[in-house]
JSON list of C-alpha atoms in Angstrom, two decimals:
[
{"chain": "X", "resi": 1, "resn": "MET", "atom": "CA", "xyz": [-30.02, 102.44, -4.90]},
{"chain": "X", "resi": 2, "resn": "SER", "atom": "CA", "xyz": [-30.61, 102.19, -8.66]},
{"chain": "X", "resi": 3, "resn": "ILE", "atom": "CA", "xyz": [-31.51, 98.49, -8.34]},
{"chain": "X", "resi": 4, "resn": "PHE", "atom": "CA", "xyz": [-34.21, 99.38, -5.81]},
{"chain": "X", "resi": 5, "resn": "MET", "atom": "CA", "xyz": [-35.63, 102.01, -8.16]},
{"chain": "X", "resi": 6, "resn": "SER", "atom": "CA", "xyz": [-35.63, 99.42, -10.93]},
{"chain": "X", "resi": 7, "resn": "MET", "atom": "CA", "xyz": [-37.48, 97.01, -8.62]},
{"chain": "X", "resi": 8, "resn": "LEU", "atom": "CA", "xyz": [-40.03, 99.73, -7.90]},
{"chain": "X", "resi": 9, "resn": "VAL", "atom": "CA", "xyz": [-40.66, 100.51, -11.59]},
{"chain": "X", "resi": 10, "resn": "PHE", "atom": "CA", "xyz": [-40.86, 96.81, -12.47]},
{"chain": "X", "resi": 11, "resn": "ALA", "atom": "CA", "xyz": [-43.30, 96.09, -9.62]},
{"chain": "X", "resi": 12, "resn": "PHE", "atom": "CA", "xyz": [-45.42, 99.11, -10.52]},
{"chain": "X", "resi": 13, "resn": "ILE", "atom": "CA", "xyz": [-45.79, 98.06, -14.15]},
{"chain": "X", "resi": 14, "resn": "GLY", "atom": "CA", "xyz": [-46.75, 94.53, -13.10]},
{"chain": "X", "resi": 15, "resn": "ALA", "atom": "CA", "xyz": [-49.24, 95.78, -10.49]},
{"chain": "X", "resi": 16, "resn": "ILE", "atom": "CA", "xyz": [-50.99, 98.46, -12.55]},
{"chain": "X", "resi": 17, "resn": "SER", "atom": "CA", "xyz": [-51.25, 96.61, -15.87]},
{"chain": "X", "resi": 18, "resn": "PRO", "atom": "CA", "xyz": [-54.65, 95.09, -16.67]},
{"chain": "X", "resi": 19, "resn": "GLY", "atom": "CA", "xyz": [-55.00, 91.49, -15.63]},
{"chain": "X", "resi": 20, "resn": "PRO", "atom": "CA", "xyz": [-57.38, 89.12, -13.87]},
{"chain": "X", "resi": 21, "resn": "VAL", "atom": "CA", "xyz": [-56.84, 90.42, -10.34]},
{"chain": "X", "resi": 22, "resn": "ASN", "atom": "CA", "xyz": [-57.24, 94.05, -11.41]},
{"chain": "X", "resi": 23, "resn": "ILE", "atom": "CA", "xyz": [-60.39, 93.27, -13.39]},
{"chain": "X", "resi": 24, "resn": "ILE", "atom": "CA", "xyz": [-61.89, 91.59, -10.32]},
{"chain": "X", "resi": 25, "resn": "ALA", "atom": "CA", "xyz": [-60.91, 94.62, -8.21]},
{"chain": "X", "resi": 26, "resn": "THR", "atom": "CA", "xyz": [-62.61, 96.97, -10.67]},
{"chain": "X", "resi": 27, "resn": "GLY", "atom": "CA", "xyz": [-65.76, 94.87, -10.66]},
{"chain": "X", "resi": 28, "resn": "ALA", "atom": "CA", "xyz": [-65.77, 94.68, -6.86]},
{"chain": "X", "resi": 29, "resn": "GLY", "atom": "CA", "xyz": [-65.28, 98.45, -6.57]},
{"chain": "X", "resi": 30, "resn": "ALA", "atom": "CA", "xyz": [-68.09, 99.13, -9.04]},
{"chain": "X", "resi": 31, "resn": "ASN", "atom": "CA", "xyz": [-70.52, 96.66, -7.48]},
{"chain": "X", "resi": 32, "resn": "TYR", "atom": "CA", "xyz": [-69.79, 97.11, -3.78]},
{"chain": "X", "resi": 33, "resn": "GLY", "atom": "CA", "xyz": [-67.70, 100.26, -3.34]},
{"chain": "X", "resi": 34, "resn": "PHE", "atom": "CA", "xyz": [-64.04, 100.79, -2.56]},
{"chain": "X", "resi": 35, "resn": "ARG", "atom": "CA", "xyz": [-64.20, 99.79, 1.11]},
{"chain": "X", "resi": 36, "resn": "GLN", "atom": "CA", "xyz": [-65.91, 96.48, 0.33]},
{"chain": "X", "resi": 37, "resn": "ALA", "atom": "CA", "xyz": [-63.29, 95.76, -2.35]},
{"chain": "X", "resi": 38, "resn": "LEU", "atom": "CA", "xyz": [-60.39, 96.23, 0.11]},
{"chain": "X", "resi": 39, "resn": "PRO", "atom": "CA", "xyz": [-60.32, 92.59, 1.33]},
{"chain": "X", "resi": 40, "resn": "HIS", "atom": "CA", "xyz": [-59.73, 91.49, -2.27]},
{"chain": "X", "resi": 41, "resn": "VAL", "atom": "CA", "xyz": [-57.03, 94.17, -2.68]},
{"chain": "X", "resi": 42, "resn": "VAL", "atom": "CA", "xyz": [-55.25, 93.13, 0.53]},
{"chain": "X", "resi": 43, "resn": "GLY", "atom": "CA", "xyz": [-55.60, 89.40, -0.15]},
{"chain": "X", "resi": 44, "resn": "ALA", "atom": "CA", "xyz": [-54.22, 89.77, -3.68]},
{"chain": "X", "resi": 45, "resn": "SER", "atom": "CA", "xyz": [-51.35, 92.00, -2.53]},
{"chain": "X", "resi": 46, "resn": "VAL", "atom": "CA", "xyz": [-50.24, 89.77, 0.34]},
{"chain": "X", "resi": 47, "resn": "SER", "atom": "CA", "xyz": [-50.55, 86.75, -1.91]},
{"chain": "X", "resi": 48, "resn": "TYR", "atom": "CA", "xyz": [-48.38, 88.37, -4.57]},
{"chain": "X", "resi": 49, "resn": "SER", "atom": "CA", "xyz": [-45.63, 89.18, -2.08]},
{"chain": "X", "resi": 50, "resn": "LEU", "atom": "CA", "xyz": [-45.75, 85.53, -0.98]},
{"chain": "X", "resi": 51, "resn": "VAL", "atom": "CA", "xyz": [-45.52, 84.46, -4.62]},
{"chain": "X", "resi": 52, "resn": "VAL", "atom": "CA", "xyz": [-42.39, 86.61, -4.95]},
{"chain": "X", "resi": 53, "resn": "LEU", "atom": "CA", "xyz": [-40.95, 85.11, -1.77]},
{"chain": "X", "resi": 54, "resn": "THR", "atom": "CA", "xyz": [-41.76, 81.55, -2.84]},
{"chain": "X", "resi": 55, "resn": "THR", "atom": "CA", "xyz": [-40.29, 82.16, -6.25]},
{"chain": "X", "resi": 56, "resn": "GLY", "atom": "CA", "xyz": [-37.12, 83.58, -4.77]},
{"chain": "X", "resi": 57, "resn": "LEU", "atom": "CA", "xyz": [-36.66, 80.74, -2.33]},
{"chain": "X", "resi": 58, "resn": "ALA", "atom": "CA", "xyz": [-37.65, 77.65, -4.26]},
{"chain": "X", "resi": 59, "resn": "LEU", "atom": "CA", "xyz": [-39.67, 77.85, -7.42]},
{"chain": "X", "resi": 60, "resn": "ASN", "atom": "CA", "xyz": [-36.87, 78.26, -9.93]},
{"chain": "X", "resi": 61, "resn": "ALA", "atom": "CA", "xyz": [-35.12, 75.12, -8.67]},
{"chain": "X", "resi": 62, "resn": "LEU", "atom": "CA", "xyz": [-38.39, 73.19, -8.44]},
{"chain": "X", "resi": 63, "resn": "LEU", "atom": "CA", "xyz": [-39.44, 74.09, -11.97]},
{"chain": "X", "resi": 64, "resn": "TYR", "atom": "CA", "xyz": [-36.04, 73.07, -13.20]},
{"chain": "X", "resi": 65, "resn": "TRP", "atom": "CA", "xyz": [-36.61, 69.54, -11.87]},
{"chain": "X", "resi": 66, "resn": "LEU", "atom": "CA", "xyz": [-40.39, 69.41, -12.46]},
{"chain": "X", "resi": 67, "resn": "PRO", "atom": "CA", "xyz": [-41.22, 71.62, -15.45]},
{"chain": "X", "resi": 68, "resn": "SER", "atom": "CA", "xyz": [-44.68, 70.03, -15.70]},
{"chain": "X", "resi": 69, "resn": "LEU", "atom": "CA", "xyz": [-45.66, 72.01, -12.58]},
{"chain": "X", "resi": 70, "resn": "THR", "atom": "CA", "xyz": [-45.75, 75.13, -14.75]},
{"chain": "X", "resi": 71, "resn": "GLU", "atom": "CA", "xyz": [-48.48, 73.58, -16.88]},
{"chain": "X", "resi": 72, "resn": "LEU", "atom": "CA", "xyz": [-50.42, 72.35, -13.84]},
{"chain": "X", "resi": 73, "resn": "LEU", "atom": "CA", "xyz": [-50.29, 75.82, -12.27]},
{"chain": "X", "resi": 74, "resn": "LYS", "atom": "CA", "xyz": [-51.42, 77.35, -15.55]},
{"chain": "X", "resi": 75, "resn": "TYR", "atom": "CA", "xyz": [-54.48, 75.09, -15.81]},
{"chain": "X", "resi": 76, "resn": "LEU", "atom": "CA", "xyz": [-55.45, 75.33, -12.12]},
{"chain": "X", "resi": 77, "resn": "GLY", "atom": "CA", "xyz": [-55.11, 79.10, -12.17]},
{"chain": "X", "resi": 78, "resn": "GLY", "atom": "CA", "xyz": [-56.97, 79.41, -15.45]},
{"chain": "X", "resi": 79, "resn": "ALA", "atom": "CA", "xyz": [-59.86, 77.27, -14.18]},
{"chain": "X", "resi": 80, "resn": "PHE", "atom": "CA", "xyz": [-60.19, 79.29, -10.96]},
{"chain": "X", "resi": 81, "resn": "LEU", "atom": "CA", "xyz": [-60.13, 82.61, -12.81]},
{"chain": "X", "resi": 82, "resn": "LEU", "atom": "CA", "xyz": [-62.75, 81.37, -15.31]},
{"chain": "X", "resi": 83, "resn": "TYR", "atom": "CA", "xyz": [-64.90, 80.37, -12.32]},
{"chain": "X", "resi": 84, "resn": "LEU", "atom": "CA", "xyz": [-64.57, 83.93, -10.98]},
{"chain": "X", "resi": 85, "resn": "ALA", "atom": "CA", "xyz": [-65.48, 85.32, -14.43]},
{"chain": "X", "resi": 86, "resn": "LEU", "atom": "CA", "xyz": [-68.65, 83.22, -14.38]},
{"chain": "X", "resi": 87, "resn": "LYS", "atom": "CA", "xyz": [-69.48, 84.47, -10.88]},
{"chain": "X", "resi": 88, "resn": "ILE", "atom": "CA", "xyz": [-69.05, 88.08, -12.04]},
{"chain": "X", "resi": 89, "resn": "ALA", "atom": "CA", "xyz": [-71.19, 87.56, -15.16]},
{"chain": "X", "resi": 90, "resn": "LEU", "atom": "CA", "xyz": [-74.01, 85.86, -13.26]},
{"chain": "X", "resi": 91, "resn": "SER", "atom": "CA", "xyz": [-73.99, 88.06, -10.17]},
{"chain": "X", "resi": 92, "resn": "PRO", "atom": "CA", "xyz": [-77.46, 89.43, -9.44]},
{"chain": "X", "resi": 93, "resn": "VAL", "atom": "CA", "xyz": [-78.13, 93.02, -10.44]},
{"chain": "X", "resi": 94, "resn": "VAL", "atom": "CA", "xyz": [-80.47, 95.15, -8.35]},
{"chain": "X", "resi": 95, "resn": "ALA", "atom": "CA", "xyz": [-81.93, 98.59, -8.72]},
{"chain": "X", "resi": 96, "resn": "GLN", "atom": "CA", "xyz": [-80.47, 101.48, -6.72]},
{"chain": "X", "resi": 97, "resn": "GLY", "atom": "CA", "xyz": [-81.44, 101.31, -3.07]},
{"chain": "X", "resi": 98, "resn": "GLU", "atom": "CA", "xyz": [-82.21, 97.59, -3.02]},
{"chain": "X", "resi": 99, "resn": "GLN", "atom": "CA", "xyz": [-80.22, 95.25, -0.83]},
{"chain": "X", "resi": 100, "resn": "VAL", "atom": "CA", "xyz": [-77.52, 93.29, -2.63]},
{"chain": "X", "resi": 101, "resn": "LEU", "atom": "CA", "xyz": [-77.58, 89.66, -1.53]},
{"chain": "X", "resi": 102, "resn": "THR", "atom": "CA", "xyz": [-74.23, 88.61, -2.90]},
{"chain": "X", "resi": 103, "resn": "LYS", "atom": "CA", "xyz": [-70.92, 89.36, -1.23]},
{"chain": "X", "resi": 104, "resn": "PRO", "atom": "CA", "xyz": [-67.85, 91.13, -2.57]},
{"chain": "X", "resi": 105, "resn": "PRO", "atom": "CA", "xyz": [-64.74, 89.00, -3.13]},
{"chain": "X", "resi": 106, "resn": "SER", "atom": "CA", "xyz": [-63.19, 88.01, 0.18]},
{"chain": "X", "resi": 107, "resn": "LEU", "atom": "CA", "xyz": [-59.59, 88.26, 1.36]},
{"chain": "X", "resi": 108, "resn": "LEU", "atom": "CA", "xyz": [-59.18, 84.53, 0.64]},
{"chain": "X", "resi": 109, "resn": "GLN", "atom": "CA", "xyz": [-60.65, 84.85, -2.85]},
{"chain": "X", "resi": 110, "resn": "GLY", "atom": "CA", "xyz": [-58.29, 87.75, -3.57]},
{"chain": "X", "resi": 111, "resn": "ALA", "atom": "CA", "xyz": [-55.37, 85.68, -2.32]},
{"chain": "X", "resi": 112, "resn": "LEU", "atom": "CA", "xyz": [-56.40, 82.67, -4.42]},
{"chain": "X", "resi": 113, "resn": "ALA", "atom": "CA", "xyz": [-57.01, 84.81, -7.51]},
{"chain": "X", "resi": 114, "resn": "GLN", "atom": "CA", "xyz": [-53.47, 86.15, -7.24]},
{"chain": "X", "resi": 115, "resn": "GLY", "atom": "CA", "xyz": [-51.84, 82.94, -6.04]},
{"chain": "X", "resi": 116, "resn": "LEU", "atom": "CA", "xyz": [-53.34, 80.95, -8.91]},
{"chain": "X", "resi": 117, "resn": "ASN", "atom": "CA", "xyz": [-52.74, 83.68, -11.46]},
{"chain": "X", "resi": 118, "resn": "PRO", "atom": "CA", "xyz": [-50.06, 82.49, -13.90]},
{"chain": "X", "resi": 119, "resn": "LYS", "atom": "CA", "xyz": [-49.25, 86.13, -14.75]},
{"chain": "X", "resi": 120, "resn": "ALA", "atom": "CA", "xyz": [-48.30, 86.73, -11.11]},
{"chain": "X", "resi": 121, "resn": "TRP", "atom": "CA", "xyz": [-45.90, 83.77, -11.11]},
{"chain": "X", "resi": 122, "resn": "LEU", "atom": "CA", "xyz": [-44.35, 84.75, -14.42]},
{"chain": "X", "resi": 123, "resn": "VAL", "atom": "CA", "xyz": [-43.86, 88.36, -13.34]},
{"chain": "X", "resi": 124, "resn": "ALA", "atom": "CA", "xyz": [-42.43, 87.23, -9.99]},
{"chain": "X", "resi": 125, "resn": "MET", "atom": "CA", "xyz": [-40.02, 84.79, -11.68]},
{"chain": "X", "resi": 126, "resn": "SER", "atom": "CA", "xyz": [-38.89, 87.52, -14.06]},
{"chain": "X", "resi": 127, "resn": "GLY", "atom": "CA", "xyz": [-38.40, 89.99, -11.24]},
{"chain": "X", "resi": 128, "resn": "VAL", "atom": "CA", "xyz": [-36.53, 87.52, -9.06]},
{"chain": "X", "resi": 129, "resn": "SER", "atom": "CA", "xyz": [-34.20, 86.56, -11.90]},
{"chain": "X", "resi": 130, "resn": "LEU", "atom": "CA", "xyz": [-33.58, 90.23, -12.73]},
{"chain": "X", "resi": 131, "resn": "PHE", "atom": "CA", "xyz": [-33.21, 91.76, -9.27]},
{"chain": "X", "resi": 132, "resn": "VAL", "atom": "CA", "xyz": [-32.47, 88.99, -6.77]},
{"chain": "X", "resi": 133, "resn": "SER", "atom": "CA", "xyz": [-30.59, 86.07, -8.29]},
{"chain": "X", "resi": 134, "resn": "THR", "atom": "CA", "xyz": [-27.61, 88.15, -9.39]},
{"chain": "X", "resi": 135, "resn": "GLN", "atom": "CA", "xyz": [-27.26, 90.16, -6.15]},
{"chain": "X", "resi": 136, "resn": "HIS", "atom": "CA", "xyz": [-25.35, 89.50, -2.94]},
{"chain": "X", "resi": 137, "resn": "PRO", "atom": "CA", "xyz": [-26.67, 88.84, -0.36]},
{"chain": "X", "resi": 138, "resn": "ALA", "atom": "CA", "xyz": [-29.62, 87.47, -2.33]},
{"chain": "X", "resi": 139, "resn": "TRP", "atom": "CA", "xyz": [-31.81, 87.10, 0.78]},
{"chain": "X", "resi": 140, "resn": "LEU", "atom": "CA", "xyz": [-31.62, 90.84, 1.47]},
{"chain": "X", "resi": 141, "resn": "TYR", "atom": "CA", "xyz": [-32.59, 91.75, -2.09]},
{"chain": "X", "resi": 142, "resn": "LEU", "atom": "CA", "xyz": [-35.40, 89.19, -1.97]},
{"chain": "X", "resi": 143, "resn": "LEU", "atom": "CA", "xyz": [-36.73, 90.73, 1.25]},
{"chain": "X", "resi": 144, "resn": "VAL", "atom": "CA", "xyz": [-36.61, 94.23, -0.26]},
{"chain": "X", "resi": 145, "resn": "PHE", "atom": "CA", "xyz": [-38.27, 93.02, -3.46]},
{"chain": "X", "resi": 146, "resn": "CYS", "atom": "CA", "xyz": [-41.06, 91.34, -1.43]},
{"chain": "X", "resi": 147, "resn": "CYS", "atom": "CA", "xyz": [-41.71, 94.56, 0.53]},
{"chain": "X", "resi": 148, "resn": "ILE", "atom": "CA", "xyz": [-41.71, 96.71, -2.60]},
{"chain": "X", "resi": 149, "resn": "SER", "atom": "CA", "xyz": [-44.03, 94.22, -4.32]},
{"chain": "X", "resi": 150, "resn": "LEU", "atom": "CA", "xyz": [-46.48, 94.29, -1.41]},
{"chain": "X", "resi": 151, "resn": "ILE", "atom": "CA", "xyz": [-46.65, 98.10, -1.23]},
{"chain": "X", "resi": 152, "resn": "VAL", "atom": "CA", "xyz": [-46.87, 98.60, -4.99]},
{"chain": "X", "resi": 153, "resn": "CYS", "atom": "CA", "xyz": [-49.47, 95.84, -5.39]},
{"chain": "X", "resi": 154, "resn": "LEU", "atom": "CA", "xyz": [-51.64, 97.44, -2.70]},
{"chain": "X", "resi": 155, "resn": "ALA", "atom": "CA", "xyz": [-51.46, 100.72, -4.61]},
{"chain": "X", "resi": 156, "resn": "GLY", "atom": "CA", "xyz": [-51.96, 99.16, -8.07]},
{"chain": "X", "resi": 157, "resn": "VAL", "atom": "CA", "xyz": [-54.86, 96.84, -7.28]},
{"chain": "X", "resi": 158, "resn": "GLY", "atom": "CA", "xyz": [-56.33, 99.50, -4.98]},
{"chain": "X", "resi": 159, "resn": "THR", "atom": "CA", "xyz": [-56.29, 101.96, -7.89]},
{"chain": "X", "resi": 160, "resn": "TRP", "atom": "CA", "xyz": [-58.36, 99.56, -9.98]},
{"chain": "X", "resi": 161, "resn": "ALA", "atom": "CA", "xyz": [-60.85, 99.13, -7.11]},
{"chain": "X", "resi": 162, "resn": "ALA", "atom": "CA", "xyz": [-61.08, 102.93, -6.76]},
{"chain": "X", "resi": 163, "resn": "ILE", "atom": "CA", "xyz": [-61.73, 103.29, -10.50]},
{"chain": "X", "resi": 164, "resn": "GLY", "atom": "CA", "xyz": [-64.53, 100.75, -10.20]},
{"chain": "X", "resi": 165, "resn": "SER", "atom": "CA", "xyz": [-65.97, 102.65, -7.27]},
{"chain": "X", "resi": 166, "resn": "LEU", "atom": "CA", "xyz": [-65.82, 105.96, -9.18]},
{"chain": "X", "resi": 167, "resn": "ILE", "atom": "CA", "xyz": [-67.72, 104.60, -12.16]},
{"chain": "X", "resi": 168, "resn": "SER", "atom": "CA", "xyz": [-70.37, 103.03, -9.93]},
{"chain": "X", "resi": 169, "resn": "ARG", "atom": "CA", "xyz": [-72.45, 106.24, -10.15]},
{"chain": "X", "resi": 170, "resn": "TYR", "atom": "CA", "xyz": [-72.79, 105.64, -13.87]},
{"chain": "X", "resi": 171, "resn": "LEU", "atom": "CA", "xyz": [-73.81, 102.06, -13.20]},
{"chain": "X", "resi": 172, "resn": "GLN", "atom": "CA", "xyz": [-76.87, 102.88, -11.09]},
{"chain": "X", "resi": 173, "resn": "LEU", "atom": "CA", "xyz": [-79.27, 101.39, -13.65]},
{"chain": "X", "resi": 174, "resn": "PRO", "atom": "CA", "xyz": [-79.53, 97.59, -13.52]},
{"chain": "X", "resi": 175, "resn": "THR", "atom": "CA", "xyz": [-79.07, 97.30, -17.30]},
{"chain": "X", "resi": 176, "resn": "ARG", "atom": "CA", "xyz": [-75.80, 99.24, -17.15]},
{"chain": "X", "resi": 177, "resn": "MET", "atom": "CA", "xyz": [-74.59, 97.20, -14.17]},
{"chain": "X", "resi": 178, "resn": "ARG", "atom": "CA", "xyz": [-75.45, 93.94, -15.94]},
{"chain": "X", "resi": 179, "resn": "ALA", "atom": "CA", "xyz": [-73.60, 95.09, -19.07]},
{"chain": "X", "resi": 180, "resn": "PHE", "atom": "CA", "xyz": [-70.62, 96.15, -16.93]},
{"chain": "X", "resi": 181, "resn": "ASN", "atom": "CA", "xyz": [-70.55, 92.79, -15.12]},
{"chain": "X", "resi": 182, "resn": "TRP", "atom": "CA", "xyz": [-70.61, 90.94, -18.43]},
{"chain": "X", "resi": 183, "resn": "LEU", "atom": "CA", "xyz": [-67.85, 93.18, -19.80]},
{"chain": "X", "resi": 184, "resn": "MET", "atom": "CA", "xyz": [-65.68, 92.52, -16.72]},
{"chain": "X", "resi": 185, "resn": "ALA", "atom": "CA", "xyz": [-66.38, 88.78, -16.96]},
{"chain": "X", "resi": 186, "resn": "LEU", "atom": "CA", "xyz": [-65.49, 88.72, -20.65]},
{"chain": "X", "resi": 187, "resn": "LEU", "atom": "CA", "xyz": [-62.28, 90.70, -20.04]},
{"chain": "X", "resi": 188, "resn": "LEU", "atom": "CA", "xyz": [-61.32, 88.32, -17.23]},
{"chain": "X", "resi": 189, "resn": "ALA", "atom": "CA", "xyz": [-62.04, 85.28, -19.38]},
{"chain": "X", "resi": 190, "resn": "ALA", "atom": "CA", "xyz": [-60.12, 86.80, -22.30]},
{"chain": "X", "resi": 191, "resn": "SER", "atom": "CA", "xyz": [-57.12, 87.52, -20.09]},
{"chain": "X", "resi": 192, "resn": "VAL", "atom": "CA", "xyz": [-57.15, 83.88, -19.00]},
{"chain": "X", "resi": 193, "resn": "LEU", "atom": "CA", "xyz": [-57.53, 82.56, -22.54]},
{"chain": "X", "resi": 194, "resn": "THR", "atom": "CA", "xyz": [-54.53, 84.58, -23.75]},
{"chain": "X", "resi": 195, "resn": "LEU", "atom": "CA", "xyz": [-52.40, 82.48, -21.40]},
{"chain": "X", "resi": 196, "resn": "PHE", "atom": "CA", "xyz": [-53.25, 79.40, -23.45]},
{"chain": "X", "resi": 197, "resn": "VAL", "atom": "CA", "xyz": [-52.68, 80.87, -26.91]}
]
């Protein structure tokens, strides 16, 4: 039972800590409301549990034989997240009551943001090596870790979307919303750039 509690704590810290996916969730919650941010939350959470599953099944062996894949994943993920940062920074800002023409991040965009997020892969690899690789039967521990990761990621990313939604009242003025969007874009870009330092 203690290993499952350790999995839970580990997954919670990974899911609630600031990072690209959580910054996007906050921006989506602030710009579109919590309900409109849910597809991103669900996409990112399902994607993360699949990252954990993939890592547990094959990635460690694959990276052993093809370590250059780590670099490729890092650059692809970084490029996609910088693209999302640009989209956030340049998203149109409208006055209260006007129709917003842009769309919140979709389920697929949430899944891609998480699936191409190097932090997600590194956290998953760490978790798998800590909680799965050394246990018997490994498949059972991997299944439990995937389920815990899914539930905790839904709660963690959802919390960031809710925070964004709560501060949306403050962001009613277009100038404040524009400043907030730029701040979120800069934070997202900074979180990506730290991966390359």
